[in-house]
Amino acid sequence: MSGPAKKPQEASHSNFIRSVIEADLASGKYASRAWGGKPGPAKAHASAPPDPAKIRTRFPPEPNGYLHIGHAKSICLNFGLALDYGGACHLRFDDTNPEKEEQEYVDSIVAAVKWLGFSWEHEGASHLYYASDYFDFMYHAAECLIDDGHAYVDSLNAEQMRALRGTLTEPGKNSPYRDRSAGENLELFRAMRDGRFNEGEHVLRARIDMGSPNFNLRDPAIYRIRKAAHHRTGDKWCVYPMYTYAHPIEDALENITHSLCTLEFEDQRPFYDWLLDRLAKDGLIQRPAPQQVEFARLNLTYVVLSKRRLIQLVEDRHVSGWDDPRLPTLAGARRRGYTPEGIRRFAERIGVSKADSWIEYTILEDCMREHLNEIAPRRMVVLDPVKLVIENYPEGKEEFAEVPNHPQKPDWGKRSVPFSRELWIEREDFMDTPPPGYFRLFPPGVTPAGDPRPGNKVRLRYGYVVECTGYDQATDTVRCTYDPDTKSGTPGADKVKVKGNIHWASAKHSCAAKVRLYDRLFKVAHPGAGGRDFLQDLNPDSVKVITAQLEPALKDAKPEDRFQFERHGYFVADLKDSRQGRPVFSRVVTLRDSWGKTEKA
Ligand code: ATP
Ligand code: MG
């Protein structure tokens, strides 16, 4: 696996998050933090040496789905900043919600982060954590809040609570249970923990301010009863912390300095700070507490990045699975042949901002083209084959064309591609009745003015110049003759000037293979916009499966080998369906952006 080294021109441009970090490093804000070797409360770090990580960031997925390209933005940001500033980035499973989480998702997330080229190791220590490991502390912290009068057990039902919550213009009203004594609250909370109540009978709420203009400070719920088994803690708990309570604590226990999250959490920041301030005052967590910094989430045209919609696509079988090459999941991107380097380049290029916007899918594709252009050997493949017979080429004769593996990289060498009397060429490289300006193969005929005109000449790439002599409809065969003095690379090869330069595969030597041509999964830039059902925007032609003729060298392609098929685009040998000697190829991306054109056509 190659690491995420940056090319000079991709060197991280400055952004507001970097400014915050640089200012904090300059002022030494976090320099006094100690690190006891693993996450823990203040006392666990108290007598430990200074934290060796200059900053700590984290990527905190909930293991309830597969990661997508939006998560990749967050991964590249968090892990990238840690690398750049001598810090550590933690991979933390935010598994505080017992119902939806599964090991399958944990495994896929670990694989995706590694695939992107990042590591949660720092100075020999591994920083992979589970929020559920902090349940004991979270519970203890809740009891401390109760003791201090900062939390109370509310016994209103959800509907009554909503009625007292107020509106944007009206303050909320206090619950009649808000003034329970600390002792009563503690007793009730313990009874909740011990399973003596049903779900929904009570909740623990922070006691802040029902009159606050910020809804998130109107006594938010911090613990609720859930009688569900958890994927790691089993039946140990029947109270679970709410996300808004759990997340700041997870950050604090892990010594996170900069807790980067998407903009929708901006209104949660006052609660984040309120909570950590209370816990620090009680000596439960270290100071300075982590700080939350928000950035705009990635919205990408022509795809959906909501877990709910992705799940629907998979479960309703609009796609073949989580790793369907048309999906924006990282498992799908990998199978599509996208490269980690290309995704990191994309994340760098789009940067971070404070305002939500849409990023054009073509930017992602351009990043892939750029990277694949650098790394993909060239090959000749005929996707839509029609037979070409060279009438004056001796039957049974075979020779080789010497073909460069990469036009800009002579050190990648050449390969010998067999050439013979019968070839496959692209169907679109021949026309029986050519329109004006067509300069590939066409047979002799008459001009619109009624004059006879000869068949056209083209160069067979790395081979000879041929002249079209006719087309046999019955056998669907194009006929031509060749000029033996025009072989590429021999003296005088250029004496005949031609405009067309087409690729081919020798019929006797080529290998037939399945090739999947992917297009966008959605036919509009903003699926589901304007209240439409997003499924109505699915592109019915998002995949076409064809049988192509490959030059022999491709027969031994291994899963995930990537190539440029000359004149067509970049292709990858499918990770799952390729077999030894029988590759199945998928188109990663075309050579140029052709989407806009087909769409208008
Ligand atoms: P959910 O609705 O289940 O919370 P989620 O996409 O937010 O879905 P998480 O597992 O909570 O999933 O996400 C992990 C991290 O990835 C979070 O820190 C979140 O901010 C970030 N993230 C998720 N989607 C995007 C996106 N489109 N752009 C940037 N970051 C994202
Ligand atoms: Mg989330």
PDB file of C-alpha atoms and ligand atoms in Angstrom, residues 58-64 67-71 73-74 78 100 243 247 260-262 264-265 295-299 305 307, ligand 1:
ATOM      1  CA  ARG A  58     -10.502  11.458  15.064  1.00  0.00           C
ATOM      2  CA  PHE A  59     -12.674   9.870  12.447  1.00  0.00           C
ATOM      3  CA  PRO A  60     -15.786   8.669  14.320  1.00  0.00           C
ATOM      4  CA  PRO A  61     -18.057   6.570  12.099  1.00  0.00           C
ATOM      5  CA  GLU A  62     -21.132   4.936  13.455  1.00  0.00           C
ATOM      6  CA  PRO A  63     -20.811   1.271  12.380  1.00  0.00           C
ATOM      7  CA  ASN A  64     -24.275   1.207  10.843  1.00  0.00           C
ATOM      8  CA  LEU A  67     -18.461   4.390   4.156  1.00  0.00           C
ATOM      9  CA  HIS A  68     -18.930   6.604   1.125  1.00  0.00           C
ATOM     10  CA  ILE A  69     -17.000   9.280  -0.660  1.00  0.00           C
ATOM     11  CA  GLY A  70     -18.359  11.903   1.776  1.00  0.00           C
ATOM     12  CA  HIS A  71     -16.743  10.001   4.617  1.00  0.00           C
ATOM     13  CA  LYS A  73     -13.498  13.702   2.716  1.00  0.00           C
ATOM     14  CA  SER A  74     -13.625  13.505   6.506  1.00  0.00           C
ATOM     15  CA  ASN A  78      -8.670  14.182   9.864  1.00  0.00           C
ATOM     16  CA  LYS A 100     -28.268  -0.676  14.229  1.00  0.00           C
ATOM     17  CA  TYR A 243     -25.055  11.010  20.768  1.00  0.00           C
ATOM     18  CA  HIS A 247     -19.510  12.462  21.589  1.00  0.00           C
ATOM     19  CA  LEU A 260     -13.958  18.192  13.223  1.00  0.00           C
ATOM     20  CA  CYS A 261     -17.557  17.661  12.257  1.00  0.00           C
ATOM     21  CA  THR A 262     -20.035  18.734   9.634  1.00  0.00           C
ATOM     22  CA  GLU A 264     -25.236  20.521  11.052  1.00  0.00           C
ATOM     23  CA  PHE A 265     -23.541  20.164  14.438  1.00  0.00           C
ATOM     24  CA  PHE A 295     -16.904  22.247   8.001  1.00  0.00           C
ATOM     25  CA  ALA A 296     -19.265  21.774   5.058  1.00  0.00           C
ATOM     26  CA  ARG A 297     -20.176  18.196   4.220  1.00  0.00           C
ATOM     27  CA  LEU A 298     -19.519  16.902   0.741  1.00  0.00           C
ATOM     28  CA  ASN A 299     -22.454  16.930  -1.642  1.00  0.00           C
ATOM     29  CA  LEU A 305     -24.621  10.122  -0.039  1.00  0.00           C
ATOM     30  CA  LYS A 307     -26.989   6.191   4.376  1.00  0.00           C
TER      31      LYS A 307
HETATM   32  P1  ATP B   1     -25.682   9.088   9.979  1.00  0.00           P
HETATM   33  O1  ATP B   1     -26.824   9.760   9.351  1.00  0.00           O
HETATM   34  O2  ATP B   1     -25.881   7.625  10.183  1.00  0.00           O
HETATM   35  O3  ATP B   1     -25.076   9.797  11.158  1.00  0.00           O
HETATM   36  P2  ATP B   1     -23.252   9.854   8.679  1.00  0.00           P
HETATM   37  O4  ATP B   1     -23.019   9.829   7.205  1.00  0.00           O
HETATM   38  O5  ATP B   1     -23.155  11.122   9.415  1.00  0.00           O
HETATM   39  O6  ATP B   1     -24.630   9.156   8.830  1.00  0.00           O
HETATM   40  P3  ATP B   1     -21.293   8.785  10.481  1.00  0.00           P
HETATM   41  O7  ATP B   1     -20.882   7.384  10.629  1.00  0.00           O
HETATM   42  O8  ATP B   1     -21.842   9.486  11.657  1.00  0.00           O
HETATM   43  O9  ATP B   1     -22.316   8.786   9.301  1.00  0.00           O
HETATM   44  O10 ATP B   1     -20.104   9.624   9.857  1.00  0.00           O
HETATM   45  C1  ATP B   1     -18.788   9.582  10.334  1.00  0.00           C
HETATM   46  C2  ATP B   1     -18.089  10.875  10.046  1.00  0.00           C
HETATM   47  O11 ATP B   1     -18.105  11.164   8.652  1.00  0.00           O
HETATM   48  C3  ATP B   1     -18.754  12.037  10.747  1.00  0.00           C
HETATM   49  O12 ATP B   1     -17.761  12.763  11.435  1.00  0.00           O
HETATM   50  C4  ATP B   1     -19.366  12.837   9.653  1.00  0.00           C
HETATM   51  O13 ATP B   1     -19.315  14.195   9.939  1.00  0.00           O
HETATM   52  C5  ATP B   1     -18.510  12.490   8.434  1.00  0.00           C
HETATM   53  N1  ATP B   1     -19.305  12.579   7.220  1.00  0.00           N
HETATM   54  C6  ATP B   1     -20.405  11.877   6.910  1.00  0.00           C
HETATM   55  N2  ATP B   1     -20.905  12.246   5.719  1.00  0.00           N
HETATM   56  C7  ATP B   1     -20.093  13.226   5.251  1.00  0.00           C
HETATM   57  C8  ATP B   1     -20.075  14.048   4.078  1.00  0.00           C
HETATM   58  N3  ATP B   1     -21.001  13.920   3.122  1.00  0.00           N
HETATM   59  N4  ATP B   1     -19.072  14.940   3.936  1.00  0.00           N
HETATM   60  C9  ATP B   1     -18.127  15.054   4.891  1.00  0.00           C
HETATM   61  N5  ATP B   1     -18.092  14.342   6.016  1.00  0.00           N
HETATM   62  C10 ATP B   1     -19.055  13.438   6.215  1.00  0.00           C
END
